[in-house]
Amino acid sequence: RTAGDLSGRRLVVTAGGTREPLDPVRFLGNRSSGKQGVAIADAAAARGAEVTLIAANLEVASPGGCRVVPVSTALELQEAVTAAAADADAVVMAAAVADFRPERVSDAKIKKVDGQERMSLELVRNPDILAELGAAPHDGILLVGFAAETEADYERLLELGRAKRRAKGADLLVVNRVGWNHGFASDENAVTVLDAADGVAAETSGSKMSVAHVILDLIAERLASGSG
Ligand code: C5P
């Protein structure tokens, strides 16, 4: 590939999935392994970028050559991204961020009561980190979002992607074309990348590393032409 085409560029990449605690031993989480985000961070560093990897509960090792900021919850991820985004050229939001978190986090392990058959959890909305970045002035910072949907119909999937890109103010949106049981822990991925004109910028499948390079090609092009 184009070695060094990202040299001097600062990339912030979020990877993994957030965990929202209920008590000291339990959390609400998701199936994101972090593999796709880690592949992007790894490939970007290999292409010369200065990479900050914001790592949320990764199931894979962090790549060398990146500054790694470990986080766990959505609020921690937000703080880390906001700090790192200030002097970034691009922010790639590959992490699966919980939309909701438990309203109360118990200091002690929650216990079941004798005879208890149900329990309910009150959840409150987490900030939409990408949408907040997209809505705030972010001149010169290219924003890349991801969408993992279970929609099987390809055209409807792309429509969801376009709506999501617009709602979040992202410059590029990477739509996962594989179902949730394929894309998450797998080493392979199949994506369609939507651009700011609602067109298809790329369609690719293969290893998460090869998908990472295709996404980085699009980022490198845009940074080189100064758009975003
Ligand atoms: O709305 P949805 O969760 O499908 O959007 C996915 C995209 O938005 C991803 O890029 C994800 O990192 C980002 N996101 C976020 N903050 C949230 C939820 C999702 O930045 N609270």
Short mmCIF file of C-alpha atoms and ligand atoms in Angstrom, two decimals:
data_model
loop_
_atom_site.label_atom_id
_atom_site.label_comp_id
_atom_site.label_asym_id
_atom_site.label_seq_id
_atom_site.Cartn_x
_atom_site.Cartn_y
_atom_site.Cartn_z
CA ARG A 1 0.00 0.00 0.00
CA THR A 2 0.87 3.67 0.00
CA ALA A 3 3.48 3.65 2.77
CA GLY A 4 3.73 6.94 4.58
CA ASP A 5 0.69 8.56 2.95
CA LEU A 6 -0.63 9.40 6.41
CA SER A 7 2.66 10.65 7.75
CA GLY A 8 2.24 13.68 10.01
CA ARG A 9 -1.53 13.11 10.23
CA ARG A 10 -3.12 12.72 13.63
CA LEU A 11 -5.81 10.06 13.84
CA VAL A 12 -8.03 9.26 16.78
CA VAL A 13 -9.54 5.79 16.59
CA THR A 14 -12.05 4.37 19.05
CA ALA A 15 -12.35 0.60 19.25
CA GLY A 16 -14.15 -2.04 21.28
CA GLY A 17 -17.38 -1.76 23.17
CA THR A 18 -18.36 0.22 26.23
CA ARG A 19 -19.44 -1.40 29.48
CA GLU A 20 -21.97 0.35 31.66
CA PRO A 21 -21.74 -0.77 35.29
CA LEU A 22 -24.70 -1.81 37.40
CA ASP A 23 -22.72 -2.63 40.51
CA PRO A 24 -19.09 -3.59 41.27
CA VAL A 25 -19.39 -6.93 39.45
CA ARG A 26 -21.96 -6.43 36.67
CA PHE A 27 -22.27 -4.37 33.53
CA LEU A 28 -24.34 -3.93 30.38
CA GLY A 29 -22.10 -4.53 27.40
CA ASN A 30 -22.05 -5.54 23.75
CA ARG A 31 -20.34 -8.00 21.44
CA SER A 32 -17.83 -5.67 19.85
CA SER A 33 -14.37 -7.30 19.96
CA GLY A 34 -12.48 -4.21 18.87
CA LYS A 35 -10.83 -6.04 15.95
CA GLN A 36 -11.92 -3.65 13.20
CA GLY A 37 -10.95 -0.52 15.14
CA VAL A 38 -7.63 -2.03 16.18
CA ALA A 39 -6.91 -2.99 12.55
CA ILE A 40 -7.57 0.63 11.52
CA ALA A 41 -5.26 1.97 14.24
CA ASP A 42 -2.58 -0.57 13.35
CA ALA A 43 -2.79 0.12 9.60
CA ALA A 44 -2.85 3.91 10.12
CA ALA A 45 0.31 3.75 12.25
CA ALA A 46 1.96 1.61 9.55
CA ARG A 47 1.08 4.33 7.01
CA GLY A 48 2.80 6.93 9.13
CA ALA A 49 -0.04 8.45 11.15
CA GLU A 50 0.27 9.50 14.75
CA VAL A 51 -2.51 7.38 16.23
CA THR A 52 -4.39 7.70 19.50
CA LEU A 53 -6.32 4.49 20.09
CA ILE A 54 -9.16 4.88 22.56
CA ALA A 55 -9.57 1.32 23.69
CA ALA A 56 -12.86 0.20 25.25
CA ASN A 57 -12.61 -3.31 26.67
CA LEU A 58 -10.71 -4.82 23.75
CA GLU A 59 -10.72 -8.58 23.23
CA VAL A 60 -7.56 -8.29 21.15
CA ALA A 61 -4.14 -6.84 21.93
CA SER A 62 -3.56 -3.15 21.23
CA PRO A 63 -1.20 -2.60 18.31
CA GLY A 64 2.27 -1.18 18.88
CA GLY A 65 3.07 2.26 17.56
CA CYS A 66 -0.10 3.89 18.92
CA ARG A 67 -0.82 5.95 21.99
CA VAL A 68 -3.41 3.85 23.83
CA VAL A 69 -5.99 5.40 26.14
CA PRO A 70 -7.97 2.70 27.94
CA VAL A 71 -11.59 3.51 28.79
CA SER A 72 -14.58 1.48 29.84
CA THR A 73 -17.83 3.46 29.89
CA ALA A 74 -19.39 5.73 27.27
CA LEU A 75 -18.76 8.76 29.48
CA GLU A 76 -15.07 7.85 29.80
CA LEU A 77 -14.87 7.32 26.06
CA GLN A 78 -16.48 10.71 25.47
CA GLU A 79 -13.95 12.45 27.72
CA ALA A 80 -11.00 10.71 26.01
CA VAL A 81 -12.28 11.38 22.48
CA THR A 82 -13.09 15.02 23.19
CA ALA A 83 -9.60 15.62 24.58
CA ALA A 84 -7.85 13.80 21.73
CA ALA A 85 -10.04 15.23 18.95
CA ALA A 86 -8.95 18.82 19.64
CA ASP A 87 -5.78 18.52 17.56
CA ALA A 88 -6.77 15.57 15.34
CA ASP A 89 -7.04 15.46 11.54
CA ALA A 90 -9.55 12.61 11.65
CA VAL A 91 -11.66 10.83 14.25
CA VAL A 92 -12.72 7.28 13.46
CA MET A 93 -15.53 6.10 15.72
CA ALA A 94 -15.35 2.33 15.36
CA ALA A 95 -16.31 1.60 18.97
CA ALA A 96 -19.75 0.30 19.85
CA VAL A 97 -20.99 2.83 22.38
CA ALA A 98 -23.92 2.00 24.64
CA ASP A 99 -26.91 4.22 23.95
CA PHE A 100 -28.09 3.88 27.56
CA ARG A 101 -26.53 3.35 30.97
CA PRO A 102 -28.04 2.33 34.31
CA GLU A 103 -29.30 5.43 36.08
CA ARG A 104 -27.87 4.29 39.38
CA VAL A 105 -24.66 2.34 39.96
CA SER A 106 -24.89 0.42 43.22
CA ASP A 107 -21.84 0.64 45.51
CA ALA A 108 -22.50 -2.90 46.70
CA LYS A 109 -23.34 -6.00 44.71
CA ILE A 110 -27.07 -6.04 44.01
CA LYS A 111 -28.69 -9.01 45.78
CA LYS A 112 -31.80 -10.91 44.89
CA VAL A 113 -34.44 -11.02 47.59
CA ASP A 114 -36.07 -14.34 48.54
CA GLY A 115 -38.96 -15.05 46.22
CA GLN A 116 -38.11 -12.19 43.86
CA GLU A 117 -39.20 -13.06 40.29
CA ARG A 118 -38.53 -9.81 38.45
CA MET A 119 -36.33 -6.81 38.60
CA SER A 120 -36.24 -3.74 36.43
CA LEU A 121 -33.46 -1.43 35.52
CA GLU A 122 -33.90 2.26 34.89
CA LEU A 123 -31.62 3.40 32.08
CA VAL A 124 -30.71 6.91 31.01
CA ARG A 125 -29.45 8.08 27.64
CA ASN A 126 -25.73 8.34 27.02
CA PRO A 127 -24.46 11.26 24.97
CA ASP A 128 -24.11 10.49 21.25
CA ILE A 129 -20.42 11.28 21.03
CA LEU A 130 -20.15 11.24 17.24
CA ALA A 131 -23.28 13.38 16.80
CA GLU A 132 -21.92 15.91 19.29
CA LEU A 133 -18.60 16.09 17.42
CA GLY A 134 -20.54 16.44 14.16
CA ALA A 135 -22.77 19.21 15.50
CA ALA A 136 -19.95 21.26 17.05
CA PRO A 137 -17.60 23.32 14.87
CA HIS A 138 -14.93 20.86 13.75
CA ASP A 139 -13.16 22.59 10.94
CA GLY A 140 -10.45 20.42 9.43
CA ILE A 141 -11.41 17.31 11.39
CA LEU A 142 -12.72 14.48 9.26
CA LEU A 143 -15.37 12.45 11.09
CA VAL A 144 -15.87 8.77 10.32
CA GLY A 145 -18.76 6.83 11.85
CA PHE A 146 -19.77 3.19 11.81
CA ALA A 147 -23.16 1.55 11.62
CA ALA A 148 -23.85 -2.03 12.60
CA GLU A 149 -27.41 -2.88 11.63
CA THR A 150 -29.30 -6.15 11.47
CA GLU A 151 -31.31 -5.03 8.42
CA ALA A 152 -31.06 -7.80 5.79
CA ASP A 153 -32.27 -5.82 2.76
CA TYR A 154 -29.24 -4.09 1.21
CA GLU A 155 -31.05 -1.01 -0.11
CA ARG A 156 -32.80 -0.47 3.21
CA LEU A 157 -29.48 -0.97 4.98
CA LEU A 158 -27.91 1.80 2.90
CA GLU A 159 -30.89 4.07 3.57
CA LEU A 160 -30.39 3.54 7.31
CA GLY A 161 -26.72 4.32 6.80
CA ARG A 162 -27.43 7.53 4.89
CA ALA A 163 -29.89 8.69 7.53
CA LYS A 164 -27.36 7.89 10.24
CA ARG A 165 -24.54 9.75 8.47
CA ARG A 166 -26.70 12.86 8.12
CA ALA A 167 -27.99 12.69 11.70
CA LYS A 168 -24.46 12.43 13.07
CA GLY A 169 -22.82 14.93 10.76
CA ALA A 170 -20.15 12.39 9.74
CA ASP A 171 -18.09 12.84 6.57
CA LEU A 172 -17.90 9.10 5.99
CA LEU A 173 -20.06 6.32 7.39
CA VAL A 174 -18.96 2.69 7.30
CA VAL A 175 -21.96 0.36 7.09
CA ASN A 176 -21.42 -3.23 8.12
CA ARG A 177 -22.94 -5.51 5.49
CA VAL A 178 -22.74 -8.65 7.58
CA GLY A 179 -25.15 -9.67 10.29
CA TRP A 180 -24.39 -9.09 13.92
CA ASN A 181 -23.40 -12.73 14.40
CA HIS A 182 -20.78 -12.46 11.62
CA GLY A 183 -19.24 -9.04 11.90
CA PHE A 184 -18.43 -8.73 15.55
CA ALA A 185 -15.90 -11.31 16.73
CA SER A 186 -14.95 -12.37 13.20
CA ASP A 187 -11.61 -11.70 11.51
CA GLU A 188 -13.46 -10.83 8.31
CA ASN A 189 -15.75 -7.96 7.49
CA ALA A 190 -17.84 -6.67 4.59
CA VAL A 191 -18.59 -2.96 4.48
CA THR A 192 -20.04 -0.23 2.31
CA VAL A 193 -18.66 3.25 2.93
CA LEU A 194 -21.04 6.16 2.36
CA ASP A 195 -19.68 9.61 1.62
CA ALA A 196 -20.89 13.14 2.37
CA ALA A 197 -22.82 13.27 -0.92
CA ASP A 198 -24.73 10.12 0.10
CA GLY A 199 -22.88 8.14 -2.54
CA VAL A 200 -21.07 4.83 -2.18
CA ALA A 201 -17.37 5.66 -1.75
CA ALA A 202 -16.27 2.02 -1.43
CA GLU A 203 -17.62 -1.47 -1.14
CA THR A 204 -15.22 -4.06 0.15
CA SER A 205 -14.93 -7.32 2.02
CA GLY A 206 -12.10 -9.42 3.34
CA SER A 207 -9.87 -9.38 6.39
CA LYS A 208 -10.46 -6.58 8.87
CA MET A 209 -6.93 -5.38 7.99
CA SER A 210 -7.77 -5.13 4.28
CA VAL A 211 -11.04 -3.33 5.11
CA ALA A 212 -9.02 -0.98 7.35
CA HIS A 213 -6.75 -0.05 4.43
CA VAL A 214 -9.71 0.72 2.17
CA ILE A 215 -11.20 3.02 4.82
CA LEU A 216 -7.78 4.68 5.29
CA ASP A 217 -7.45 5.18 1.50
CA LEU A 218 -10.65 7.25 1.63
CA ILE A 219 -9.44 9.18 4.67
CA ALA A 220 -6.02 9.84 3.12
CA GLU A 221 -7.60 11.11 -0.13
CA ARG A 222 -9.83 13.51 1.77
CA LEU A 223 -7.07 14.77 4.03
CA ALA A 224 -4.80 15.30 1.02
CA SER A 225 -7.46 17.34 -0.79
CA GLY A 226 -8.23 19.30 2.36
CA SER A 227 -11.92 18.41 2.39
CA GLY A 228 -13.56 17.44 5.65
O1 C5P B 1 -26.54 5.26 16.49
P1 C5P B 1 -25.56 4.16 16.37
O2 C5P B 1 -25.10 3.59 17.68
O3 C5P B 1 -25.91 3.08 15.40
O4 C5P B 1 -24.29 4.89 15.70
C1 C5P B 1 -23.08 4.24 15.53
C2 C5P B 1 -21.98 5.26 15.41
O5 C5P B 1 -22.13 6.31 16.36
C3 C5P B 1 -20.62 4.67 15.71
O6 C5P B 1 -19.64 5.36 14.98
C4 C5P B 1 -20.48 4.88 17.20
O7 C5P B 1 -19.12 4.90 17.61
C5 C5P B 1 -21.15 6.24 17.38
N1 C5P B 1 -21.84 6.41 18.68
C6 C5P B 1 -21.43 7.42 19.53
N2 C5P B 1 -22.09 7.62 20.72
C7 C5P B 1 -23.14 6.85 21.07
C8 C5P B 1 -23.59 5.84 20.21
C9 C5P B 1 -22.91 5.64 19.02
O8 C5P B 1 -20.47 8.13 19.20
N3 C5P B 1 -23.75 7.07 22.22
#
